PDB file of C-alpha atoms in Angstrom:
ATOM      1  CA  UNK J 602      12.578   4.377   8.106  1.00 45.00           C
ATOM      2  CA  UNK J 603      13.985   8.280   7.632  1.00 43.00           C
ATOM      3  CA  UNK J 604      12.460  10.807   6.053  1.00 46.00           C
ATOM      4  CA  UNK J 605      15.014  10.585   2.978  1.00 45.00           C
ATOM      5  CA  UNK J 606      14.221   7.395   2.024  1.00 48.00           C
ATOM      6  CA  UNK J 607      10.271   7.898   1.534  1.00 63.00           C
ATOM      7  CA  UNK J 608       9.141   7.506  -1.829  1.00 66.00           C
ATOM      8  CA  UNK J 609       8.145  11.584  -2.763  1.00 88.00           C
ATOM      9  CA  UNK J 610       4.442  11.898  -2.983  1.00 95.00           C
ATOM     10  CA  UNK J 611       3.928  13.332  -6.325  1.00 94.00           C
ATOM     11  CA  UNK J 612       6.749  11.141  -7.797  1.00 95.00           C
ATOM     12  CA  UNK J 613       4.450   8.211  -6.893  1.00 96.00           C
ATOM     13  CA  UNK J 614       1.919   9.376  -8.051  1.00 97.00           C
ATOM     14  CA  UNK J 615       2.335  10.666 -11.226  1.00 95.00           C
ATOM     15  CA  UNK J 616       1.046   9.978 -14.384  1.00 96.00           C
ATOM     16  CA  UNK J 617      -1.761   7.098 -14.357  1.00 96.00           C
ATOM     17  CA  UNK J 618      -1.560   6.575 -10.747  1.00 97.00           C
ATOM     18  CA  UNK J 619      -2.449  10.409  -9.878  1.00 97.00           C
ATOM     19  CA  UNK J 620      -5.968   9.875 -12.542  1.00 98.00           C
ATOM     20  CA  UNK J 621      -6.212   6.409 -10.556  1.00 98.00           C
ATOM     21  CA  UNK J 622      -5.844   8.889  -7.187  1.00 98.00           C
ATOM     22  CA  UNK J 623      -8.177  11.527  -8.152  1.00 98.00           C
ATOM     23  CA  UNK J 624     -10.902   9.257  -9.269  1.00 98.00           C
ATOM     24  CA  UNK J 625     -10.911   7.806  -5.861  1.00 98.00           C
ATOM     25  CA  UNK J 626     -11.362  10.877  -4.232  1.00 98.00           C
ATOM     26  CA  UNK J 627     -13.613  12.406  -6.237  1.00 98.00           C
ATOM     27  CA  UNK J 628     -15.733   9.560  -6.233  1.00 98.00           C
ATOM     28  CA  UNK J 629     -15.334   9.449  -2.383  1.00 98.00           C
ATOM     29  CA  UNK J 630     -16.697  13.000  -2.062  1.00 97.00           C
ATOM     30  CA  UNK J 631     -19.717  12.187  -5.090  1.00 97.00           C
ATOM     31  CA  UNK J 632     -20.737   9.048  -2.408  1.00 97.00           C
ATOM     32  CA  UNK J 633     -21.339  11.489   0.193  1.00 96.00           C
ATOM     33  CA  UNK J 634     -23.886  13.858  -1.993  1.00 95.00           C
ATOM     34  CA  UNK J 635     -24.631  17.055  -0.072  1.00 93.00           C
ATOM     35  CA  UNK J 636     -24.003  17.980   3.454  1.00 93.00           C
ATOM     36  CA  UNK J 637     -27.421  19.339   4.138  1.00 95.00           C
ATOM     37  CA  UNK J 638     -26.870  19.095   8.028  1.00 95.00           C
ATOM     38  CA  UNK J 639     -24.107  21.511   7.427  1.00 92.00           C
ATOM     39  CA  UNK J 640     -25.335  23.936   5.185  1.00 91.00           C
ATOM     40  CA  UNK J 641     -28.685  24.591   6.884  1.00 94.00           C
ATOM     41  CA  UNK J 642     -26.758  24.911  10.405  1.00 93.00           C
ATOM     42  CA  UNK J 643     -23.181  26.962   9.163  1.00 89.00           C
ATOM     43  CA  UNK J 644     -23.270  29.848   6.403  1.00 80.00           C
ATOM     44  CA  UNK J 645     -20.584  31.917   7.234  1.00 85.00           C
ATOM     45  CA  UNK J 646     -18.379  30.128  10.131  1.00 91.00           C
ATOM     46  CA  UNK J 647     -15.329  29.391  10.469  1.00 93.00           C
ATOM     47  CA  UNK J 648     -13.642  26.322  12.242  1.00 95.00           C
ATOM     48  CA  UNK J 649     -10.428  25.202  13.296  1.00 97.00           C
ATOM     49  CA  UNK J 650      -9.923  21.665  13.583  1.00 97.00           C
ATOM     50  CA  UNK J 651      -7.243  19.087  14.738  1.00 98.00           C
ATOM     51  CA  UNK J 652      -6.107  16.022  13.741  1.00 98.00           C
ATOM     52  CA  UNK J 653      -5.245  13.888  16.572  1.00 98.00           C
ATOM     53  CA  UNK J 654      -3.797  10.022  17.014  1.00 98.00           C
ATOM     54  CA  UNK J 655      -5.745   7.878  19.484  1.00 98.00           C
ATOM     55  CA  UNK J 656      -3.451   5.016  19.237  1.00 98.00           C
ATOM     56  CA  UNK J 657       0.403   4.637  18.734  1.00 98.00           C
ATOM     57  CA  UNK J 658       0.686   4.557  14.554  1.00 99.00           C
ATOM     58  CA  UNK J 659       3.047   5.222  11.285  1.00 99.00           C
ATOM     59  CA  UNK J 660       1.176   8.160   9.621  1.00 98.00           C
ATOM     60  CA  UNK J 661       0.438   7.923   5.777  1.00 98.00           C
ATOM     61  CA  UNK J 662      -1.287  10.079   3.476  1.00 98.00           C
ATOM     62  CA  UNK J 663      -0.741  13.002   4.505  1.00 98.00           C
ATOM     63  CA  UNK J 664      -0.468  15.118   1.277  1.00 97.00           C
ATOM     64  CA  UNK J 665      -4.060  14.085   0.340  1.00 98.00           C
ATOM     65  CA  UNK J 666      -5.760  16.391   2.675  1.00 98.00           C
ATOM     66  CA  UNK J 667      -4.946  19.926   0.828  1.00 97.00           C
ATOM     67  CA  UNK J 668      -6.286  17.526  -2.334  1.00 97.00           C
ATOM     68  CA  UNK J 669      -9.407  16.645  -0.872  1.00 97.00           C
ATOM     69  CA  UNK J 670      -9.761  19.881   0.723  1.00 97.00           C
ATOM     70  CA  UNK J 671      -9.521  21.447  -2.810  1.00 96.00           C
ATOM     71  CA  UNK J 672     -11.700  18.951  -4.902  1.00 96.00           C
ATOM     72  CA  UNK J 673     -14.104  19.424  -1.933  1.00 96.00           C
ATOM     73  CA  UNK J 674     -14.377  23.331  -2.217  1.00 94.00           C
ATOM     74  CA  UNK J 675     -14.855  22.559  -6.099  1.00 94.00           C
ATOM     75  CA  UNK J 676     -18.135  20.005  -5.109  1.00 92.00           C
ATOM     76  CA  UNK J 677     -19.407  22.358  -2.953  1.00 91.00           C
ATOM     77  CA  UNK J 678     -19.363  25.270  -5.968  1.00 85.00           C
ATOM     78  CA  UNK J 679     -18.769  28.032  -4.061  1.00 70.00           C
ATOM     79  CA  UNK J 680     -15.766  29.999  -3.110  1.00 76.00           C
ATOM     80  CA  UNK J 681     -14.092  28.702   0.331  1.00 80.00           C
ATOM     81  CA  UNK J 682     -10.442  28.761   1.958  1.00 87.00           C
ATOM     82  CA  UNK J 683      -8.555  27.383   4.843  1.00 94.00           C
ATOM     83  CA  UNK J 684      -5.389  27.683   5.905  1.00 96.00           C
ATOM     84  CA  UNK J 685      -3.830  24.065   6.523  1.00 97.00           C
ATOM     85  CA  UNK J 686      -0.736  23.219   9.346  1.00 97.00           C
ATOM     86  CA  UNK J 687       1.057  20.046   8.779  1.00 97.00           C
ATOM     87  CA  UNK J 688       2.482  18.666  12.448  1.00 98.00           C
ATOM     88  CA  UNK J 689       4.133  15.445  10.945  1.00 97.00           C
ATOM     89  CA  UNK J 690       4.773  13.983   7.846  1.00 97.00           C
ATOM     90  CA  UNK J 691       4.209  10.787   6.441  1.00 97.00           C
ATOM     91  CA  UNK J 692       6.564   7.931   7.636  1.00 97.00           C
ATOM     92  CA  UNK J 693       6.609   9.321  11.257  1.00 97.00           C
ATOM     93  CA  UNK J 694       5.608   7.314  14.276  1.00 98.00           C
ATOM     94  CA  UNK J 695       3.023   9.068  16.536  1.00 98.00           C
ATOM     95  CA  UNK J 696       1.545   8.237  19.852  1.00 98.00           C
ATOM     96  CA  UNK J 697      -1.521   8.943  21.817  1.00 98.00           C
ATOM     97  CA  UNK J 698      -2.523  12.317  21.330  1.00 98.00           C
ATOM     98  CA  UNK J 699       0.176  13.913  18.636  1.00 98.00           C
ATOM     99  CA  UNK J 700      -1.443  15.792  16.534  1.00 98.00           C
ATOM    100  CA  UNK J 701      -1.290  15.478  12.369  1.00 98.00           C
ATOM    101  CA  UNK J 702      -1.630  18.734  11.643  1.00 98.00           C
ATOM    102  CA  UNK J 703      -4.520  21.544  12.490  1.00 98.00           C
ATOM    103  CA  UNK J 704      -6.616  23.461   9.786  1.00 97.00           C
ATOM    104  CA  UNK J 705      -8.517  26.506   9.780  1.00 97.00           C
ATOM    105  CA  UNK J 706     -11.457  27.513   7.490  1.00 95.00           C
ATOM    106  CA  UNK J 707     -14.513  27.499   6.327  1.00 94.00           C
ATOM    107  CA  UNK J 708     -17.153  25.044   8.977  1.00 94.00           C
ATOM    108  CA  UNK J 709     -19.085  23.995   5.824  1.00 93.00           C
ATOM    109  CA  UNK J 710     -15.976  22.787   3.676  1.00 95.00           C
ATOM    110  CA  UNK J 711     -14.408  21.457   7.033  1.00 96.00           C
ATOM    111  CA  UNK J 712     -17.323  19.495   7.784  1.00 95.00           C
ATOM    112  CA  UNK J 713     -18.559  17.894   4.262  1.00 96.00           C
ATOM    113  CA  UNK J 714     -14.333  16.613   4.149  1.00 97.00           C
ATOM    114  CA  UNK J 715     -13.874  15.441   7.580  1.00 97.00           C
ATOM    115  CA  UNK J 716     -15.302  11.995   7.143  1.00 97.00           C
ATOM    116  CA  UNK J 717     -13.628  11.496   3.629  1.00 98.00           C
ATOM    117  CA  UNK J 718      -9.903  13.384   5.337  1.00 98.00           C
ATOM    118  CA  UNK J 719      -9.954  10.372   7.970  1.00 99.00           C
ATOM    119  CA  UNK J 720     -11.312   7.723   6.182  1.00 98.00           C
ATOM    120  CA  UNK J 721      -8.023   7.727   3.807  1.00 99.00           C
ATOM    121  CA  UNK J 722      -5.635   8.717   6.581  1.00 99.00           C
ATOM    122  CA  UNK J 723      -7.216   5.985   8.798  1.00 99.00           C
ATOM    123  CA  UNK J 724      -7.096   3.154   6.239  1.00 99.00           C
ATOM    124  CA  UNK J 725      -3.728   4.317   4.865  1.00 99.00           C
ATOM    125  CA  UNK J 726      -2.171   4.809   7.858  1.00 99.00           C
ATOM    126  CA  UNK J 727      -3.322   1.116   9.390  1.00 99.00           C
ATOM    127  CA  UNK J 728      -1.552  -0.256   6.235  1.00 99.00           C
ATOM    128  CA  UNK J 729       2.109   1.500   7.156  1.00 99.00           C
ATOM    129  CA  UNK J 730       1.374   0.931  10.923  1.00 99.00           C
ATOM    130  CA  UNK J 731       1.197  -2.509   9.917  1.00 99.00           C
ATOM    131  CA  UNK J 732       3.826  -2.717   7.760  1.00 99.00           C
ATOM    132  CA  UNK J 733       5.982  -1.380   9.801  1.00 99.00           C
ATOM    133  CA  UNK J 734       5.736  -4.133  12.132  1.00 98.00           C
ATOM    134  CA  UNK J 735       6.452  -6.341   9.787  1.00 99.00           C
ATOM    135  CA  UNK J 736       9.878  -4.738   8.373  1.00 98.00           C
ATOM    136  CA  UNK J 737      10.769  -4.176  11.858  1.00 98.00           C
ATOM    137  CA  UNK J 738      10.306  -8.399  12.462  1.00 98.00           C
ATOM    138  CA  UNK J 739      12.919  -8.456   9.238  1.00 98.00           C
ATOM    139  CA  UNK J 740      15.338  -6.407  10.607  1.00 97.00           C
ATOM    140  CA  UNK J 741      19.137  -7.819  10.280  1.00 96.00           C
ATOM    141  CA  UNK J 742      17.791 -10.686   8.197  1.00 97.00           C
ATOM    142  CA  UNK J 743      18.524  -9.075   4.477  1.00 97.00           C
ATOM    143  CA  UNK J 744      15.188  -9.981   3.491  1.00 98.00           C
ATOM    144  CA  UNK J 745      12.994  -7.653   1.538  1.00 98.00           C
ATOM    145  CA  UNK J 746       9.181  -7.006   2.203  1.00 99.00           C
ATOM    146  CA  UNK J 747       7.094  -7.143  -0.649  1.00 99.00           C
ATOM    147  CA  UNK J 748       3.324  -5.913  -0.775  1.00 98.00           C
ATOM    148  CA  UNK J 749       1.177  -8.264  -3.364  1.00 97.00           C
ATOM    149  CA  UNK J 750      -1.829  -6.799  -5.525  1.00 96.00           C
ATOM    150  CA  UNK J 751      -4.645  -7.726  -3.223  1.00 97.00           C
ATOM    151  CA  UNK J 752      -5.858  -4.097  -2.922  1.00 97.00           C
ATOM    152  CA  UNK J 753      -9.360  -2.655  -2.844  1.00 97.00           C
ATOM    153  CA  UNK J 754     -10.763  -2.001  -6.107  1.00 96.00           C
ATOM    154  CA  UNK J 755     -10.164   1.451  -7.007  1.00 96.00           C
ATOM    155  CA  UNK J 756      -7.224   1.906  -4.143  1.00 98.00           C
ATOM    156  CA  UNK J 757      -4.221  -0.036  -5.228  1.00 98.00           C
ATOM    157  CA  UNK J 758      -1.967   2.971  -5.488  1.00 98.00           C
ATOM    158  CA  UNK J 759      -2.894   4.798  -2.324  1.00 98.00           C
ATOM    159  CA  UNK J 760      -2.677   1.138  -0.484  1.00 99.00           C
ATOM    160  CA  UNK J 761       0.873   0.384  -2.299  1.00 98.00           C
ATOM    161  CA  UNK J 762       2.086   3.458  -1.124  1.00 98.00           C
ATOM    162  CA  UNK J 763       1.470   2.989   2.327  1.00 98.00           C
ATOM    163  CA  UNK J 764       3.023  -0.160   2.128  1.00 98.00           C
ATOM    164  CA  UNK J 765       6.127   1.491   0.984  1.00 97.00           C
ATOM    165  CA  UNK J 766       5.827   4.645   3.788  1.00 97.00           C
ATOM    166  CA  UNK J 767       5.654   1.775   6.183  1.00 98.00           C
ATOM    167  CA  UNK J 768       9.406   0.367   4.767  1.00 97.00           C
ATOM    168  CA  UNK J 769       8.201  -2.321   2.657  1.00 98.00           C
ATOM    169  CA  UNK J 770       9.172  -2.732  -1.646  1.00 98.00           C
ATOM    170  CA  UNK J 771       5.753  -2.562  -4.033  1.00 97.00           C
ATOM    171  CA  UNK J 772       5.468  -6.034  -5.747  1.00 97.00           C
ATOM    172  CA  UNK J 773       4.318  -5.386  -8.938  1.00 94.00           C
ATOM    173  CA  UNK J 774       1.558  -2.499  -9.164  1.00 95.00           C
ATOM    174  CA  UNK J 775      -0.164  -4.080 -12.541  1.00 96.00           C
ATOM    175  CA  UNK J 776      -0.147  -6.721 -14.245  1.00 96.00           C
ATOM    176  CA  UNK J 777       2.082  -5.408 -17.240  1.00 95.00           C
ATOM    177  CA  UNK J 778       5.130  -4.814 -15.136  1.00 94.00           C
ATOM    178  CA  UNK J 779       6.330  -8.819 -14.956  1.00 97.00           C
ATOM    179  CA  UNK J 780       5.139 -11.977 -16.388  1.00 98.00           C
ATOM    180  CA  UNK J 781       4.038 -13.771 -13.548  1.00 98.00           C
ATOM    181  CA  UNK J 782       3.436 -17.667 -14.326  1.00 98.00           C
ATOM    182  CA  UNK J 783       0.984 -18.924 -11.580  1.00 96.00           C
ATOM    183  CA  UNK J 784      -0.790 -21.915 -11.143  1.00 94.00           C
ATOM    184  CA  UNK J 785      -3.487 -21.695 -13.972  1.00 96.00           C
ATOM    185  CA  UNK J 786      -1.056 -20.248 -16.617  1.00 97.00           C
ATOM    186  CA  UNK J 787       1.516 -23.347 -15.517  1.00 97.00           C
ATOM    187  CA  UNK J 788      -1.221 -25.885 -15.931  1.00 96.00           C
ATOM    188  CA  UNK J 789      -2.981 -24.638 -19.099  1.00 95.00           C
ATOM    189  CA  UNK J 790       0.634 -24.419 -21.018  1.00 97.00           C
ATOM    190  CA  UNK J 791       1.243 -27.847 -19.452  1.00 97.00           C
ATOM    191  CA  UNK J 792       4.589 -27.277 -17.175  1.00 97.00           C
ATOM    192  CA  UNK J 793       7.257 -24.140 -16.380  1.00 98.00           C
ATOM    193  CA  UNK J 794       9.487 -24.407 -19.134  1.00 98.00           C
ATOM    194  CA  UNK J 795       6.691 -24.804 -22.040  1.00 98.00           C
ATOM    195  CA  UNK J 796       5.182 -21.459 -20.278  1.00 98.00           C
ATOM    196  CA  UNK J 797       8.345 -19.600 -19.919  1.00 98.00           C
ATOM    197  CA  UNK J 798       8.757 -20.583 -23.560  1.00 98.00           C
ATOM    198  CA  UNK J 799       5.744 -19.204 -24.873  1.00 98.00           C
ATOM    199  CA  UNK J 800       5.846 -16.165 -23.201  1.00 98.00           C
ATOM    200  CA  UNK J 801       9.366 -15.197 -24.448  1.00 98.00           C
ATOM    201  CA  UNK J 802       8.348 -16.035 -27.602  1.00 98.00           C
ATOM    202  CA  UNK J 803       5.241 -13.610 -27.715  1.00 98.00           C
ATOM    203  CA  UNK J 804       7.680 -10.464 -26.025  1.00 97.00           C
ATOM    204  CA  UNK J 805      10.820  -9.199 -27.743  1.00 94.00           C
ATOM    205  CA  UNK J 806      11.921  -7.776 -25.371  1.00 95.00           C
ATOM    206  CA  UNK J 807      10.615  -9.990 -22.473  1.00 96.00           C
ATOM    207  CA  UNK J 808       9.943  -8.217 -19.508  1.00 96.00           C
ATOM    208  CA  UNK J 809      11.286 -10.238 -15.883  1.00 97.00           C
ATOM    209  CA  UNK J 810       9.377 -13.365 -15.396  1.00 98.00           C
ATOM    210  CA  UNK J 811       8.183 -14.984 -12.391  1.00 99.00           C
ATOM    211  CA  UNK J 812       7.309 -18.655 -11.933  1.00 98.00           C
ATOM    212  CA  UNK J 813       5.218 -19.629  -8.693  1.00 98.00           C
ATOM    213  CA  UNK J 814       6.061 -23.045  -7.790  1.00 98.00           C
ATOM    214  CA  UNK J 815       3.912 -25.311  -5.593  1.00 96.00           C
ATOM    215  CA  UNK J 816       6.718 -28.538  -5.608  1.00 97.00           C
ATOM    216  CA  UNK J 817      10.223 -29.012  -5.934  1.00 98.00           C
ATOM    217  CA  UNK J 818       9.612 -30.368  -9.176  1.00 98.00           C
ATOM    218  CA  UNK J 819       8.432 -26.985 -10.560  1.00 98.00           C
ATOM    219  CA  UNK J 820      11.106 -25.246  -8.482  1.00 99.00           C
ATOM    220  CA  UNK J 821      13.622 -27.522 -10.974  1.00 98.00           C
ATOM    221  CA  UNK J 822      11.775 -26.997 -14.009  1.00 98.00           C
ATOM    222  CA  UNK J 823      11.555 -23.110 -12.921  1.00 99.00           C
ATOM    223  CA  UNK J 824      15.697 -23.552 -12.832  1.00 99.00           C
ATOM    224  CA  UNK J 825      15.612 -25.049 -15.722  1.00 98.00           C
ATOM    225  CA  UNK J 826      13.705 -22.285 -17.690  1.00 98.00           C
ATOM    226  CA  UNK J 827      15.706 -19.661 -16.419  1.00 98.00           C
ATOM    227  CA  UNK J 828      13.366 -17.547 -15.096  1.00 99.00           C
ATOM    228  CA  UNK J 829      14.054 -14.407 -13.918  1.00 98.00           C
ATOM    229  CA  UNK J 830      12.483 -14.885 -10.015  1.00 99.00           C
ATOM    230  CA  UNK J 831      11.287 -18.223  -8.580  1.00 99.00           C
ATOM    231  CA  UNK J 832       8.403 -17.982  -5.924  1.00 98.00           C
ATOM    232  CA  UNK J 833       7.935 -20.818  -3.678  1.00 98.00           C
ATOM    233  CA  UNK J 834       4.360 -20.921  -2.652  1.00 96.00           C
ATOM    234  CA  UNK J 835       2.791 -21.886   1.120  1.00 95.00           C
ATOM    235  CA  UNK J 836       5.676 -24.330   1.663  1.00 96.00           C
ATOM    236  CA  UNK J 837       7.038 -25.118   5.333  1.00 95.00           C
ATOM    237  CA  UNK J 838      10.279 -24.186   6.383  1.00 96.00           C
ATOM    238  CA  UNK J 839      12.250 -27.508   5.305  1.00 97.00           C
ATOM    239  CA  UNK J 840      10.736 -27.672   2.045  1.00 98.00           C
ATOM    240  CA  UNK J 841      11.554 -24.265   1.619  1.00 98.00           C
ATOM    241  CA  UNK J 842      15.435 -24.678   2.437  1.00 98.00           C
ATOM    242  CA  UNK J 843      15.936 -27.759   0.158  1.00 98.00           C
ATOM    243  CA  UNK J 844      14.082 -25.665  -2.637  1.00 99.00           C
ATOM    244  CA  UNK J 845      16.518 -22.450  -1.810  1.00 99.00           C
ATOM    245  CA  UNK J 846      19.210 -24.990  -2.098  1.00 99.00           C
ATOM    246  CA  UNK J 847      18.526 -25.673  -5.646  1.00 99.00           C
ATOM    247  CA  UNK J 848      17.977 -21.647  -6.822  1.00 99.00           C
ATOM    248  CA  UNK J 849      21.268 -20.367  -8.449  1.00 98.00           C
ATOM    249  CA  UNK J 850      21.978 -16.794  -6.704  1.00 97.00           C
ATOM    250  CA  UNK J 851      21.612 -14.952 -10.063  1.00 98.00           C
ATOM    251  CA  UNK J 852      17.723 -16.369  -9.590  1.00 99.00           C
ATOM    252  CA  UNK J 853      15.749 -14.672  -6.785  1.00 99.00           C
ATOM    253  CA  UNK J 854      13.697 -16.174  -4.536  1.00 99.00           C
ATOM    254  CA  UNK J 855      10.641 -14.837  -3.112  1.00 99.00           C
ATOM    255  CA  UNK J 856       8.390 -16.792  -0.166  1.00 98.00           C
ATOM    256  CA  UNK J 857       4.715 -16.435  -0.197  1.00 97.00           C
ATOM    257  CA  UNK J 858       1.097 -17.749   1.167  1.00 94.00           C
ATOM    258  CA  UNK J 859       0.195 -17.631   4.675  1.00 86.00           C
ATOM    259  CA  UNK J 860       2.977 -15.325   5.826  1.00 95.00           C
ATOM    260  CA  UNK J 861       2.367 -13.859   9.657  1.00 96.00           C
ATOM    261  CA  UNK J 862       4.015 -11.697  12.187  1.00 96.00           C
ATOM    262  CA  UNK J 863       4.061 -15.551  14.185  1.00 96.00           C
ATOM    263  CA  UNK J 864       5.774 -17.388  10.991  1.00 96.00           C
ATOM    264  CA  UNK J 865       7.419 -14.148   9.919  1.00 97.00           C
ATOM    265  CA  UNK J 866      10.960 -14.782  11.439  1.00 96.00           C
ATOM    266  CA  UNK J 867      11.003 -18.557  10.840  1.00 97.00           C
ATOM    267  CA  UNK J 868      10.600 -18.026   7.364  1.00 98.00           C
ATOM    268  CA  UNK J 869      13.091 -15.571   7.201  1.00 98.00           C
ATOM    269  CA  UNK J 870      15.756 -17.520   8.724  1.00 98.00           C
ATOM    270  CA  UNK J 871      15.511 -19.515   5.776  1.00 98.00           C
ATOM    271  CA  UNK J 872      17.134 -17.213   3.902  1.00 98.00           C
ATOM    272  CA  UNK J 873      15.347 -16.122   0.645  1.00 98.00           C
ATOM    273  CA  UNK J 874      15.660 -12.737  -1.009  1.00 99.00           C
ATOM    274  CA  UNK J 875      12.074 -11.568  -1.191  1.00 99.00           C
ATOM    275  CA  UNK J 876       8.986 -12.450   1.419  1.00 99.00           C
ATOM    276  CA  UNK J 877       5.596 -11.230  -0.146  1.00 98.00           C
ATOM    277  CA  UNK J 878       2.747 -10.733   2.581  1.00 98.00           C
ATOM    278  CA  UNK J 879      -1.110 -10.228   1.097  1.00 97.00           C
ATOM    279  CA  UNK J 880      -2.370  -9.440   4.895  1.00 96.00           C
ATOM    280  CA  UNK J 881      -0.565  -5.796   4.173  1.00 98.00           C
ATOM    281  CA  UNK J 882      -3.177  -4.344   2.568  1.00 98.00           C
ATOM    282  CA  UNK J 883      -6.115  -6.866   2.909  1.00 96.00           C
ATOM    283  CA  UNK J 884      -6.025  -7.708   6.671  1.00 96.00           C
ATOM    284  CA  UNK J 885      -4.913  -4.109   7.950  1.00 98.00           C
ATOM    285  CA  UNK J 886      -7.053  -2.601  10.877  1.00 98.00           C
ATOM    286  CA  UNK J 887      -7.580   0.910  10.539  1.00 98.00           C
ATOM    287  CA  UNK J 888      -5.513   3.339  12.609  1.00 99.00           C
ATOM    288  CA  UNK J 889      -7.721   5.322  15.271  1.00 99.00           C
ATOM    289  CA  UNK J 890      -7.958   9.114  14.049  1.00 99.00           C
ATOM    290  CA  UNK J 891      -9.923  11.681  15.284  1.00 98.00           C
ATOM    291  CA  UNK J 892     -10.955  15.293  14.558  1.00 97.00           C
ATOM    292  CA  UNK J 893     -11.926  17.990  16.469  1.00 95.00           C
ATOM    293  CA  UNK J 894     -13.457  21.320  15.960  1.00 94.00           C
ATOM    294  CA  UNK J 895     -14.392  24.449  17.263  1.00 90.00           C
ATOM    295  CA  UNK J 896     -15.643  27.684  15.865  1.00 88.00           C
ATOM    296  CA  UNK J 897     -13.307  30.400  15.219  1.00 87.00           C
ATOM    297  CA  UNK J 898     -15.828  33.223  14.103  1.00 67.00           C
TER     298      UNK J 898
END
């Protein structure tokens, strides 16, 4: 994925999703309470540290360090700087030993962040390593990669957007961007079309709505009700090409439930628009970071 077509940092997250951000690192540095190993052993050092990969990975998250670097120096309460050399960028691919950037500055602020820097670039940049190999299993297909909302509390926005550095298309980040009809609000309203009807009825205008559908039954009545995006969910590959078959293209499809890099291209093949993969962001191993430091003065 170039460069170009990253989603901008700030333009992500702005507005709710940079107090949603900030929260998370804040309360991140609050967890870890005061460095006393630090400040009884460094008063006026300085360190330079580096940021290397121990494994190959996609990189994400990136523009948090001068953040948490900041919001540290503010904990702390005292006055300290550092001087802060980016190597790569988020979205790039690194190998064994490529270093993420080096920094230079103060050994107490260095230390009390170092944990909190790689924790987030670890966990953020396992998601887009991840990722990545999944859009890369996609490629030539014309299907689309969709994240879902099964985040960690407190982390959906950092998680969706590694999703997206690693080439995949956020789902929806809340649930007030798209109705979304799934199995309980189907069986409490007694059936797709009485749901879809309700729904439009209580929004004027009605944002997109999305009907999950466990049977081709539902996947008629979803047709039916005109919804705006038909899911078919954990169906096998022939059930899933006789319920394509009955999805008008001005209806998108999207596959979900038990999607793998194993079932990935299978499913695929059967040609929907949209394949929506929970394991993104919940199943993700961490990417293998280090840090190293030495005193400068």
């Amino acid at each position: 994925m170039s460069a170009s077509s990253l989603p901008a940092f700030d333009a992500f997250f702005s507005g709710p999703a940079r107090e949603y951000l900030l929260r998370a690192l804040d309360l991140a540095i609050e967890e870890d309470g005061e460095d006393l190993t630090s400040k009884a052993l460094f008063t006026s050092e300085r360190f330079t540290a580096v940021v290397v990969a121990k494994q190959q990975c996609v990189v994400a998250g990136l523009p948090m360090v001068p953040i948490v670097l900041e919001r540290t120096a503010t904990h702390i309460g005292a006055e300290h700087s550092w001087n802060l050399t980016m190597n790569a960028k988020d979205g790039d691919t690194l190998e064994y030993g490529d270093e993420l950037f080096q920094l230079e500055g103060d050994a107490l602020l260095l230390l009390t962040a170092e944990r909190i820097i790689l924790n987030f670039l670890c966990h953020l940049s396992g998601i887009a390593t991840l990722t990545r190999r999944y859009v890369d299993e996609l490629a030539g297909s014309g299907v689309t990669l969709l994240d879902t909302r099964k985040t960690l509390p407190g982390l959906r926005y950092p998680e969706k957007y590694a999703t997206v550095v690693g080439g995949a298309q956020n789902h929806r980040k809340n649930l007030s961007e798209m109705i979304m009809l799934k199995d309980n609000h189907i069986d409490r309203a007694g059936g797709i079309i009485p749901a879809t009807a309700m729904v439009r009825k209580a929004y004027c205008p009605c944002p997109p709505i999305e009907a999950e559908c466990r049977t081709l039954d539902e996947v008629r009545e979803a047709v039916e009700a005109r919804v705006d995006r038909i899911m078919l969910d954990n169906m096998g590959p022939e059930t899933i090409r006789e319920a394509l078959a009955l999805i008008p293209d001005d209806i998108e499809s999207e596959l979900s439930g038990g999607v793998s890099l194993e079932t990935l291209a299978e499913l695929a093949a059967t040609g929907p628009d949209f394949i929506s993969v929970g394991r993104l962001t919940h199943s993700a191993p961490t990417a293998d970071l280090s840090m190293r430091m030495r005193r400068t003065s």
